[in-house]
């Protein structure tokens, strides 16, 4: 297999030579650096690479070129290499073009010329982007492969687990992929062993549970210590932030998640509004960075491991785990977030994982290349999902109850959706029924205006219709509001049951629940802002509050 390619485009031969020289000096061991003198030549080169089966890791293009501008080259290259990182080379005056390219070309970064010294201004950026590319893509011929039926909920569960756990793998559909059968025959796996995971050394895990996959990948599932200062339940943005601060501020910190790191944010195709990422950041990329940071600073991370109950024992918190074991900690953070609300239409439950997916647009989108899919819901997460699916699917319909998206979706997403020709909005529409033999084949849609039903041939439904808090594992002493969101700080003091429950001679700390030393942050908390940044902010604050609590005890 050839090395992945870094392709540089500039019509100025001197600049082209300079970028090529700098890139070669650092990356030539693992990448081939190629160059093109125009946008057209770059696209021809990319097409040729594709036809040879080579990987393109990055395309770096100058903005101002005669014939084709840089942002157009980058946008057009997406059809050939959707995962390649895209960088625009700009002069100071081109910043506006770069900002525009963030939306149109899904630009990952813009670099202002000149970039001397490259050790400071070029290589850190390229290193970072190549790390992200490596984490997402996998050379075709090696690495982990998952073989199964596209319409099997078991296949979906393992795909979802691998993707959320940031493990790159290649998906092979037994019915569509010619390599799948040969691999199964070689491994001696029959139909009842599906889905099957084939590892790089040829060994196979047939029809595994996520836990077995984690163990086989060498992930630890047992805690290193008997007692912790801080145990964080849930590794979404709030939990990850608490782990970073907890570990860096000297607390013995354990982070665990029932599924994988990232939480809801991990399933987001592109978070556009998180501070410091002008080109947006995918949920998996943000998770990868945050988890690496937390672990580097000394936090322990265990997944998949669920906390099923909590009891309070003379100030210590005893956490019951899904594997039957127990953890003891002095402080605890409930950062368990929210869970997608199930759609009540007929046929949805039996097709879940077989064409009906909750928020799994990123995991499943590639499997729906050339097919017709339906997104249900009109919020930002539905909008992001639709945009991501539109990269692969032939047609993406978006069914919403309201007349338009205006009241439920951010304007930047509405604009992107309007500009995407294969997305079709279905206003005032409800899903009445889902039908199909072992997989979704048809959906019956009902008009909320005249009650008329229409049958549509649809291959998959992606449901984004809100969420409910995940707080049922907490003990009754932790007060919640009527919807199940955990009460903290001032909200807690306003609750009717507060005087009966709170026995401390002090007021509860901000973000402290009705059980001293048990904190809540992020979406599970009553009054949460439901944003990545606010979850991160609250998770970070908890560490300071945990210190305060520990100093009192
Ligand atoms: C598709 C999508 C796109 C979004 N896009 C944006 C965006 O662009 N910008 C933005 O600001 N916000 C966005 N949001 C909202 C944002 O993701 C959430 O507000 C944020 O993730 C909340 O973080 P959290 O840590 O509180 O909880 P979550 O992210 O919900 O994480 C909670 C974690 O806790 C784990 N858990 C739950 N119960 C247990 C248990 N008993 N034991 C162990 N683990 C448990 C779960 O598995 C989960 O991983 C988006 C949400 C979605 C779904």
Coordinates of C-alpha atoms and ligand atoms in Angstrom, one line a residue:
X1 CA 0.0 0.0 0.0
X2 CA 1.3 3.5 -0.9
X3 CA 1.8 6.1 1.7
X4 CA -1.1 8.6 2.2
X5 CA -0.6 11.8 0.2
X6 CA -0.4 15.4 1.3
X7 CA -1.3 17.5 -1.8
X8 CA -0.3 21.2 -2.0
X9 CA -1.8 23.6 -4.6
X10 CA -0.5 27.0 -5.5
X11 CA 0.0 28.9 -8.7
X12 CA 3.1 30.7 -7.3
X13 CA 6.0 28.3 -7.9
X14 CA 8.1 29.9 -5.1
X15 CA 5.4 29.4 -2.5
X16 CA 4.7 25.9 -3.8
X17 CA 8.3 25.0 -3.5
X18 CA 8.5 26.4 0.0
X19 CA 5.5 24.5 1.4
X20 CA 6.6 21.3 -0.3
X21 CA 10.1 21.7 1.2
X22 CA 8.7 22.3 4.7
X23 CA 6.3 19.4 4.5
X24 CA 8.8 17.0 3.1
X25 CA 11.3 17.9 5.8
X26 CA 8.9 16.6 8.5
X27 CA 6.4 14.2 7.0
X28 CA 8.2 12.3 4.2
X29 CA 8.7 9.2 6.3
X30 CA 5.0 8.5 6.6
X31 CA 3.4 10.6 3.8
X32 CA 4.1 11.4 0.1
X33 CA 4.1 15.1 -0.5
X34 CA 2.7 16.0 -4.0
X35 CA 2.1 19.4 -5.6
X36 CA -0.1 21.0 -8.3
X37 CA 0.1 24.4 -9.9
X38 CA -3.6 24.9 -10.4
X39 CA -7.0 23.9 -8.9
X40 CA -7.8 21.8 -12.0
X41 CA -4.5 20.0 -11.8
X42 CA -5.1 19.3 -8.1
X43 CA -8.5 17.8 -8.8
X44 CA -7.1 15.7 -11.6
X45 CA -4.4 14.5 -9.3
X46 CA -7.0 13.6 -6.6
X47 CA -9.1 11.7 -9.1
X48 CA -6.0 9.8 -10.2
X49 CA -5.1 8.9 -6.6
X50 CA -8.7 7.7 -6.1
X51 CA -8.6 5.5 -9.1
X52 CA -5.4 3.9 -7.9
X53 CA -7.0 3.3 -4.5
X54 CA -4.5 5.7 -2.7
X55 CA -5.4 7.7 0.4
X56 CA -5.4 11.5 0.4
X57 CA -4.8 12.7 4.0
X58 CA -4.7 16.5 3.4
X59 CA -5.2 19.1 0.7
X60 CA -3.6 22.4 1.2
X61 CA -4.6 25.1 -1.3
X62 CA -3.8 28.7 -1.9
X63 CA -6.9 30.9 -2.1
X64 CA -6.0 33.3 -4.9
X65 CA -5.3 31.4 -8.0
X66 CA -6.4 32.1 -11.6
X67 CA -9.1 29.7 -13.0
X68 CA -10.3 28.2 -9.7
X69 CA -10.2 29.8 -6.3
X70 CA -8.8 27.7 -3.4
X71 CA -12.1 27.4 -1.5
X72 CA -13.7 25.9 -4.7
X73 CA -10.8 23.4 -5.1
X74 CA -11.3 22.3 -1.5
X75 CA -15.1 22.1 -1.8
X76 CA -14.9 20.0 -4.9
X77 CA -12.4 17.6 -3.4
X78 CA -14.9 16.6 -0.8
X79 CA -16.7 14.4 -3.3
X80 CA -13.6 12.4 -3.9
X81 CA -12.1 12.4 -0.4
X82 CA -14.7 13.3 2.3
X83 CA -12.4 12.6 5.2
X84 CA -9.2 14.4 3.9
X85 CA -8.3 17.4 6.0
X86 CA -8.7 20.7 4.1
X87 CA -6.4 23.7 4.7
X88 CA -6.6 27.1 2.9
X89 CA -3.5 29.2 2.5
X90 CA -4.4 32.8 2.9
X91 CA -2.9 36.2 2.8
X92 CA -4.2 38.6 5.5
X93 CA -6.7 40.1 3.1
X94 CA -8.3 36.6 2.4
X95 CA -9.6 36.0 5.9
X96 CA -13.2 36.6 4.8
X97 CA -12.8 34.0 2.0
X98 CA -11.4 31.6 4.6
X99 CA -14.4 32.1 6.9
X100 CA -16.7 31.5 4.0
X101 CA -14.9 28.3 3.1
X102 CA -15.4 27.0 6.6
X103 CA -19.1 26.5 5.7
X104 CA -18.8 25.8 2.0
X105 CA -15.7 23.6 1.8
X106 CA -15.8 22.2 5.3
X107 CA -12.4 23.8 5.8
X108 CA -10.5 22.4 8.8
X109 CA -8.0 25.3 9.1
X110 CA -6.6 28.3 7.4
X111 CA -3.0 29.2 7.5
X112 CA -1.8 32.8 7.0
X113 CA 1.3 33.3 4.8
X114 CA 4.1 33.4 5.6
X115 CA 4.3 30.6 8.3
X116 CA 7.9 31.0 9.4
X117 CA 9.1 29.5 11.5
X118 CA 7.4 26.3 10.5
X119 CA 8.1 24.6 13.8
X120 CA 5.8 27.1 15.5
X121 CA 3.3 28.1 12.9
X122 CA 3.0 25.2 10.4
X123 CA 3.9 21.8 12.0
X124 CA 1.7 22.0 15.1
X125 CA -1.3 22.6 13.0
X126 CA -0.5 19.9 10.4
X127 CA 0.4 17.4 13.2
X128 CA -2.9 18.0 14.8
X129 CA -4.9 17.6 11.6
X130 CA -3.1 14.5 10.6
X131 CA -3.7 13.0 14.0
X132 CA -7.4 13.6 13.6
X133 CA -7.3 12.2 10.0
X134 CA -5.5 9.1 11.3
X135 CA -8.1 8.6 14.0
X136 CA -11.0 8.7 11.5
X137 CA -9.6 6.8 8.6
X138 CA -8.0 3.5 8.3
X139 CA -5.9 2.1 5.5
X140 CA -8.2 -0.2 3.6
X141 CA -6.1 -3.4 3.7
X142 CA -5.3 -3.6 7.4
X143 CA -6.7 -2.9 10.9
X144 CA -9.9 -3.9 12.5
X145 CA -12.8 -5.1 10.4
X146 CA -16.4 -5.6 11.5
X147 CA -18.4 -8.0 9.3
X148 CA -22.2 -8.2 9.7
X149 CA -25.6 -7.6 8.4
X150 CA -26.4 -3.9 7.8
X151 CA -29.9 -4.4 9.2
X152 CA -28.9 -6.2 12.4
X153 CA -29.3 -4.3 15.7
X154 CA -26.3 -6.2 17.0
X155 CA -24.1 -4.9 14.2
X156 CA -25.3 -1.4 14.9
X157 CA -24.5 -1.8 18.6
X158 CA -20.9 -2.8 17.9
X159 CA -20.4 -0.2 15.2
X160 CA -21.7 2.5 17.6
X161 CA -19.5 1.2 20.4
X162 CA -16.4 1.2 18.2
X163 CA -17.1 4.6 16.7
X164 CA -17.9 6.2 20.1
X165 CA -14.8 4.6 21.6
X166 CA -12.7 6.2 18.9
X167 CA -11.5 2.9 17.5
X168 CA -11.1 3.1 13.7
X169 CA -12.5 0.0 11.9
X170 CA -13.7 -1.0 8.5
X171 CA -17.3 -2.1 8.1
X172 CA -18.1 -4.9 5.7
X173 CA -21.7 -5.7 4.9
X174 CA -21.9 -9.5 4.3
X175 CA -24.6 -9.0 1.6
X176 CA -22.8 -6.2 -0.3
X177 CA -19.1 -6.5 0.2
X178 CA -17.2 -9.2 -1.8
X179 CA -14.3 -9.3 0.8
X180 CA -16.7 -10.2 3.6
X181 CA -17.4 -13.8 2.6
X182 CA -13.7 -14.6 1.9
X183 CA -12.7 -13.2 5.3
X184 CA -15.4 -15.2 7.1
X185 CA -14.5 -18.4 5.3
X186 CA -10.8 -17.9 6.2
X187 CA -11.7 -17.3 9.8
X188 CA -14.2 -20.2 9.9
X189 CA -17.1 -18.0 11.1
X190 CA -20.7 -19.0 10.2
X191 CA -23.8 -16.9 10.1
X192 CA -24.5 -17.3 13.9
X193 CA -21.1 -15.7 14.6
X194 CA -22.2 -12.4 13.2
X195 CA -21.4 -9.6 13.7
X196 CA -17.8 -10.7 13.7
X197 CA -14.8 -8.6 14.6
X198 CA -11.6 -9.6 12.7
X199 CA -8.4 -8.2 14.3
X200 CA -5.2 -7.3 12.5
X201 CA -3.6 -10.5 13.6
X202 CA -6.4 -12.6 12.0
X203 CA -8.1 -13.5 15.3
X204 CA -11.9 -13.2 15.5
X205 CA -14.5 -12.3 18.0
X206 CA -17.9 -13.7 17.1
X207 CA -21.1 -11.8 18.1
X208 CA -19.4 -10.1 21.0
X209 CA -20.8 -7.8 23.7
X210 CA -19.2 -4.3 23.9
X211 CA -17.5 -5.3 27.1
X212 CA -15.7 -8.2 25.5
X213 CA -14.6 -5.9 22.6
X214 CA -13.2 -3.4 25.2
X215 CA -11.3 -6.2 26.9
X216 CA -10.0 -7.6 23.7
X217 CA -8.8 -4.1 22.8
X218 CA -6.8 -4.0 26.0
X219 CA -9.0 -1.5 27.8
X220 CA -9.0 -1.8 31.6
X221 CA -12.4 -2.4 33.1
X222 CA -11.5 -2.5 36.7
X223 CA -10.5 0.4 39.0
X224 CA -6.9 0.7 40.2
X225 CA -7.7 2.0 43.7
X226 CA -10.1 1.1 46.5
X227 CA -11.1 4.7 47.3
X228 CA -11.2 7.8 45.1
X229 CA -11.5 11.5 45.9
X230 CA -13.8 12.0 42.9
X231 CA -15.7 9.6 40.8
X232 CA -17.4 11.0 37.7
X233 CA -20.4 9.2 36.3
X234 CA -20.7 9.9 32.6
X235 CA -17.9 10.9 30.2
X236 CA -19.8 13.5 28.1
X237 CA -18.4 17.1 28.0
X238 CA -19.2 17.8 31.7
X239 CA -17.6 14.6 32.9
X240 CA -14.5 14.9 30.7
X241 CA -13.9 18.5 31.8
X242 CA -14.2 17.4 35.5
X243 CA -11.7 14.6 34.8
X244 CA -9.2 17.1 33.3
X245 CA -9.5 19.5 36.2
X246 CA -9.8 16.8 38.9
X247 CA -6.7 15.0 37.8
X248 CA -4.7 18.2 37.2
X249 CA -5.6 19.6 40.6
X250 CA -4.4 16.6 42.5
X251 CA -7.6 14.6 43.2
X252 CA -7.6 10.9 42.7
X253 CA -10.1 10.9 39.9
X254 CA -12.0 8.1 38.1
X255 CA -14.2 8.7 35.1
X256 CA -16.6 6.0 33.9
X257 CA -19.2 5.7 31.2
X258 CA -21.9 3.1 30.6
X259 CA -21.2 3.3 26.8
X260 CA -18.1 5.1 25.7
X261 CA -16.6 8.6 26.0
X262 CA -18.2 11.7 24.4
X263 CA -21.9 11.5 25.4
X264 CA -24.3 13.3 23.2
X265 CA -21.6 15.7 22.0
X266 CA -19.7 12.6 20.7
X267 CA -22.5 11.9 18.3
X268 CA -22.4 15.4 16.9
X269 CA -21.1 15.6 13.3
X270 CA -19.9 19.2 13.8
X271 CA -20.0 21.4 16.8
X272 CA -19.8 24.9 15.3
X273 CA -20.1 27.0 18.4
X274 CA -17.5 25.7 20.8
X275 CA -15.0 28.4 21.7
X276 CA -11.6 28.2 20.0
X277 CA -12.6 26.0 17.0
X278 CA -13.4 28.5 14.2
X279 CA -13.9 25.8 11.7
X280 CA -16.1 23.7 14.0
X281 CA -15.0 20.5 15.6
X282 CA -16.6 17.0 15.3
X283 CA -17.8 15.5 18.5
X284 CA -15.4 12.6 18.1
X285 CA -12.5 14.9 17.7
X286 CA -13.3 16.9 20.7
X287 CA -13.8 13.7 22.7
X288 CA -10.5 12.3 21.5
X289 CA -8.7 15.5 22.6
X290 CA -10.4 15.7 25.9
X291 CA -10.0 12.1 26.9
X292 CA -6.3 12.1 25.9
X293 CA -5.8 15.3 28.0
X294 CA -7.6 13.8 31.1
X295 CA -5.7 10.6 30.9
X296 CA -2.4 12.4 30.4
X297 CA -3.0 14.4 33.5
X298 CA -3.7 11.2 35.5
X299 CA -7.5 10.5 35.4
X300 CA -8.5 6.9 35.1
X301 CA -11.2 6.0 32.6
X302 CA -13.3 2.9 32.5
X303 CA -16.0 2.0 29.8
X304 CA -18.3 0.4 29.2
X305 CA -19.3 0.3 32.9
X306 CA -22.6 1.5 34.3
X307 CA -23.4 2.9 37.7
X308 CA -26.6 1.2 38.7
X309 CA -27.0 2.6 42.2
X310 CA -25.5 4.8 44.9
X311 CA -25.6 4.5 48.7
X312 CA -24.2 6.9 51.3
X313 CA -22.1 5.5 54.1
X314 CA -20.9 7.9 56.7
X315 CA -19.8 10.5 54.1
X316 CA -18.4 8.0 51.7
X317 CA -20.4 7.2 48.5
X318 CA -20.7 3.6 47.5
X319 CA -21.3 3.1 43.8
X320 CA -22.8 -0.2 42.6
X321 CA -21.6 -1.1 39.1
X322 CA -23.2 -3.2 36.4
X323 CA -20.5 -5.9 36.7
X324 CA -21.5 -6.5 40.3
X325 CA -18.5 -4.7 41.8
X326 CA -18.5 -1.6 44.0
X327 CA -16.5 1.7 44.1
X328 CA -16.0 3.9 47.0
X329 CA -15.4 7.7 46.7
X330 CA -15.4 10.8 48.9
X331 CA -17.1 13.0 46.3
X332 CA -19.1 12.1 43.2
X333 CA -20.2 14.0 40.1
X334 CA -23.4 12.9 38.3
X335 CA -22.7 14.0 34.7
X336 CA -25.0 11.4 33.2
X337 CA -26.6 13.8 30.7
X338 CA -29.7 12.9 28.7
X339 CA -31.1 10.0 26.7
X340 CA -32.9 10.3 23.4
X341 CA -36.7 10.2 23.7
X342 CA -38.2 7.2 21.9
X343 CA -40.5 7.8 19.0
X344 CA -43.9 6.4 19.7
X345 CA -45.0 5.6 16.1
X346 CA -46.0 2.0 15.2
X347 CA -43.1 -0.1 14.0
X348 CA -40.3 2.1 15.4
X349 CA -39.5 -0.1 18.4
X350 CA -39.1 -3.3 16.3
X351 CA -36.9 -1.6 13.7
X352 CA -34.6 0.1 16.2
X353 CA -31.0 -0.7 15.0
X354 CA -32.5 -2.1 11.7
X355 CA -33.1 1.1 10.0
X356 CA -34.3 3.2 12.9
X357 CA -31.4 5.0 14.7
X358 CA -31.3 7.5 17.6
X359 CA -28.8 10.2 16.9
X360 CA -26.4 7.8 15.1
X361 CA -26.0 9.8 11.9
X362 CA -22.2 9.8 12.0
X363 CA -21.9 6.1 12.6
X364 CA -24.4 4.9 10.0
X365 CA -24.3 7.6 7.3
X366 CA -21.7 5.8 5.1
X367 CA -23.9 2.7 5.0
X368 CA -26.6 4.8 3.4
X369 CA -24.7 6.0 0.3
X370 CA -27.1 6.4 -2.6
X371 CA -30.2 5.6 -0.4
X372 CA -33.1 7.6 0.9
X373 CA -33.3 8.5 4.5
X374 CA -35.6 10.5 6.8
X375 CA -34.5 12.7 9.7
X376 CA -37.2 13.2 12.3
X377 CA -37.0 16.4 14.3
X378 CA -36.3 20.1 13.8
X379 CA -33.6 21.0 16.4
X380 CA -29.9 21.7 15.9
X381 CA -29.0 18.0 16.4
X382 CA -31.4 17.0 13.6
X383 CA -30.0 19.7 11.4
X384 CA -26.4 18.6 11.9
X385 CA -27.5 15.0 11.3
X386 CA -29.2 15.9 8.1
X387 CA -26.2 17.8 6.8
X388 CA -23.9 14.9 7.6
X389 CA -26.3 12.3 6.0
X390 CA -26.6 14.5 2.9
X391 CA -22.9 13.8 2.2
X392 CA -23.7 10.2 1.5
X393 CA -27.5 9.6 0.9
X394 CA -29.2 10.3 -2.3
X395 CA -32.0 12.1 -0.6
X396 CA -32.5 13.3 3.0
X397 CA -36.0 14.3 4.0
X398 CA -36.5 16.2 7.3
X399 CA -39.9 15.7 8.9
X400 CA -41.0 18.4 11.4
X401 CA -44.2 19.3 13.1
X402 CA -43.9 23.0 12.6
X403 CA -44.3 25.1 9.5
X404 CA -40.6 25.9 9.3
X405 CA -37.3 25.4 11.1
X406 CA -37.1 29.0 12.2
X407 CA -38.1 28.6 15.8
X408 CA -36.2 25.4 16.5
X409 CA -32.9 25.6 14.6
X410 CA -30.0 28.0 14.5
X411 CA -29.9 30.3 11.4
X412 CA -26.5 29.1 10.2
X413 CA -27.8 25.5 10.0
X414 CA -31.0 26.5 8.3
X415 CA -28.9 28.3 5.7
X416 CA -26.7 25.3 5.1
X417 CA -29.8 23.0 4.8
X418 CA -31.4 25.4 2.3
X419 CA -28.2 25.3 0.2
X420 CA -28.0 21.5 0.1
X421 CA -29.9 20.2 -2.9
X422 CA -30.5 16.7 -1.6
X423 CA -32.1 17.8 1.6
X424 CA -35.9 18.2 1.4
X425 CA -37.9 19.7 4.3
X426 CA -41.3 18.1 5.1
X427 CA -43.1 20.7 7.3
X428 CA -46.2 19.9 9.3
X429 CA -45.5 16.2 9.0
X430 CA -45.6 13.3 11.4
X431 CA -44.3 9.7 11.2
X432 CA -47.4 7.5 11.5
X433 CA -45.9 4.1 10.9
X434 CA -42.7 2.3 9.9
X435 CA -42.9 -0.9 7.9
X436 CA -40.6 -3.5 6.4
X437 CA -39.4 -7.1 6.6
X438 CA -36.5 -7.2 9.0
X439 CA -35.5 -3.7 8.1
X440 CA -37.1 -0.4 7.3
X441 CA -38.5 -0.3 3.8
X442 CA -41.4 2.2 4.0
X443 CA -42.6 5.0 6.2
X444 CA -46.1 6.2 6.3
X445 CA -46.1 10.0 6.8
X446 CA -49.1 11.9 8.0
X447 CA -49.9 15.6 7.1
X448 CA -50.8 17.6 10.2
X449 CA -52.8 19.9 8.0
X450 CA -55.3 17.6 6.4
X451 CA -54.6 14.2 8.2
X452 CA -53.8 12.6 4.8
X453 CA -51.3 9.7 4.9
X454 CA -48.7 9.0 2.3
X455 CA -46.4 6.1 1.9
X456 CA -42.7 6.8 1.1
X457 CA -39.9 4.3 0.3
X458 CA -37.3 5.1 2.9
X459 CA -34.3 3.0 3.9
X460 CA -33.6 4.6 7.3
X461 CA -35.0 6.9 9.9
X462 CA -32.7 9.1 12.2
X463 CA -34.7 10.2 15.2
X464 CA -33.8 13.5 17.0
X465 CA -36.9 14.4 19.0
X466 CA -35.5 15.6 22.3
X467 CA -34.3 13.8 25.4
X468 CA -35.0 13.0 29.0
X469 CA -32.5 13.1 31.9
X470 CA -30.6 10.0 32.9
X471 CA -31.1 10.3 36.6
X472 CA -32.9 7.1 37.6
X473 CA -29.8 5.4 39.0
X474 CA -29.4 8.1 41.7
X475 CA -30.8 7.3 45.2
X476 CA -34.1 8.9 46.3
X477 CA -32.2 11.2 48.7
X478 CA -30.9 13.1 45.6
X479 CA -33.8 15.5 44.9
X480 CA -35.0 16.0 41.3
X481 CA -37.7 18.1 39.7
X482 CA -40.9 16.7 38.2
X483 CA -39.1 15.8 35.0
X484 CA -36.3 14.0 36.7
X485 CA -33.6 16.7 36.4
X486 CA -31.3 16.9 39.4
X487 CA -31.7 19.9 41.7
X488 CA -28.5 21.7 42.8
X489 CA -27.5 24.8 44.8
X490 CA -30.1 27.6 44.8
X491 CA -32.7 25.5 42.9
X492 CA -32.4 22.9 45.6
X493 CA -32.9 25.4 48.4
X494 CA -36.2 26.5 46.7
X495 CA -37.5 22.9 46.7
X496 CA -40.3 22.0 49.1
X497 CA -38.5 18.9 50.4
X498 CA -35.2 20.9 51.1
X499 CA -35.6 21.6 54.8
X500 CA -36.5 17.9 55.4
X501 CA -33.6 16.5 53.4
X502 CA -30.7 19.0 54.0
X503 CA -29.2 18.5 57.4
X504 CA -25.9 20.3 57.1
X505 CA -25.1 23.5 59.1
X506 CA -24.2 25.2 55.8
X507 CA -26.0 25.9 52.6
X508 CA -25.4 23.6 49.7
X509 CA -22.6 24.6 47.3
X510 CA -23.5 25.7 43.8
X511 CA -23.9 22.4 41.8
X512 CA -24.1 20.4 45.0
X513 CA -27.2 18.1 45.2
X514 CA -29.2 17.3 48.3
X515 CA -26.6 14.7 49.3
X516 CA -23.5 16.5 50.6
X517 CA -20.5 15.8 48.4
X518 CA -22.6 14.6 45.5
X519 CA -22.6 17.1 42.6
X520 CA -24.4 17.3 39.3
X521 CA -23.3 19.1 36.1
X522 CA -24.3 19.3 32.5
X523 CA -27.6 18.2 30.9
X524 CA -28.7 16.0 33.8
X525 CA -29.0 19.1 36.1
X526 CA -32.2 21.1 36.4
X527 CA -31.6 24.5 34.7
X528 CA -28.8 23.2 32.4
X529 CA -28.1 25.2 29.2
X530 CA -27.8 22.1 27.0
X531 CA -24.6 23.3 25.4
X532 CA -21.2 21.7 25.2
X533 CA -19.6 24.8 26.6
X534 CA -21.9 25.1 29.6
X535 CA -21.5 21.4 30.4
X536 CA -17.7 21.9 30.2
X537 CA -17.9 25.0 32.4
X538 CA -20.0 23.2 35.0
X539 CA -17.8 20.1 35.0
X540 CA -14.7 22.3 35.6
X541 CA -16.4 24.2 38.4
X542 CA -17.3 21.0 40.3
X543 CA -13.6 20.2 40.9
X544 CA -13.2 23.5 42.9
X545 CA -16.4 22.7 44.8
X546 CA -15.2 19.2 45.5
X547 CA -12.1 20.7 47.1
X548 CA -14.2 23.0 49.2
X549 CA -16.4 20.0 50.3
X550 CA -13.3 17.9 51.1
X551 CA -11.8 20.8 53.2
X552 CA -15.0 20.9 55.3
X553 CA -15.1 17.1 56.1
Ligands
LIG1 C1 -26.4 15.4 17.8 C2 -26.2 16.5 18.8 C3 -25.6 17.6 18.4 C4 -25.3 18.6 19.3 N1 -24.6 19.8 18.9 C5 -24.3 20.7 19.7 C6 -23.6 21.9 19.3 O1 -23.3 22.0 18.1 N2 -23.2 22.8 20.2 C7 -23.6 22.7 21.6 O2 -23.2 23.5 22.4 N3 -24.3 21.6 22.0 C8 -24.6 20.6 21.1 N4 -25.4 19.5 21.6 C9 -25.7 19.4 23.0 C10 -24.5 18.9 23.8 O3 -24.0 17.8 23.2 C11 -25.0 18.5 25.2 O4 -25.5 19.7 25.9 C12 -23.8 18.0 26.0 O5 -23.3 16.8 25.4 C13 -24.2 17.7 27.5 O6 -23.1 17.1 28.1 P1 -23.2 16.2 29.4 O7 -21.7 15.9 29.8 O8 -24.0 16.9 30.4 O9 -24.0 15.0 29.1 P2 -24.0 13.9 27.8 O10 -23.2 14.5 26.7 O11 -25.4 13.5 27.7 O12 -23.1 12.7 28.4 C14 -23.5 11.9 29.5 C15 -22.8 10.6 29.5 O13 -23.1 9.9 30.7 C16 -23.2 8.5 30.5 N5 -24.0 7.9 31.5 C17 -25.4 8.1 31.7 N6 -25.8 7.3 32.7 C18 -24.7 6.6 33.2 C19 -24.5 5.7 34.3 N7 -25.6 5.3 35.1 N8 -23.3 5.1 34.4 C20 -22.3 5.5 33.6 N9 -22.4 6.4 32.6 C21 -23.6 7.0 32.4 C22 -23.8 8.4 29.1 O14 -23.4 7.2 28.4 C23 -23.1 9.6 28.4 O15 -21.9 9.3 27.7 C24 -25.7 18.5 20.7 C25 -26.3 17.3 21.1 C26 -26.6 16.3 20.2 C27 -27.3 15.1 20.6

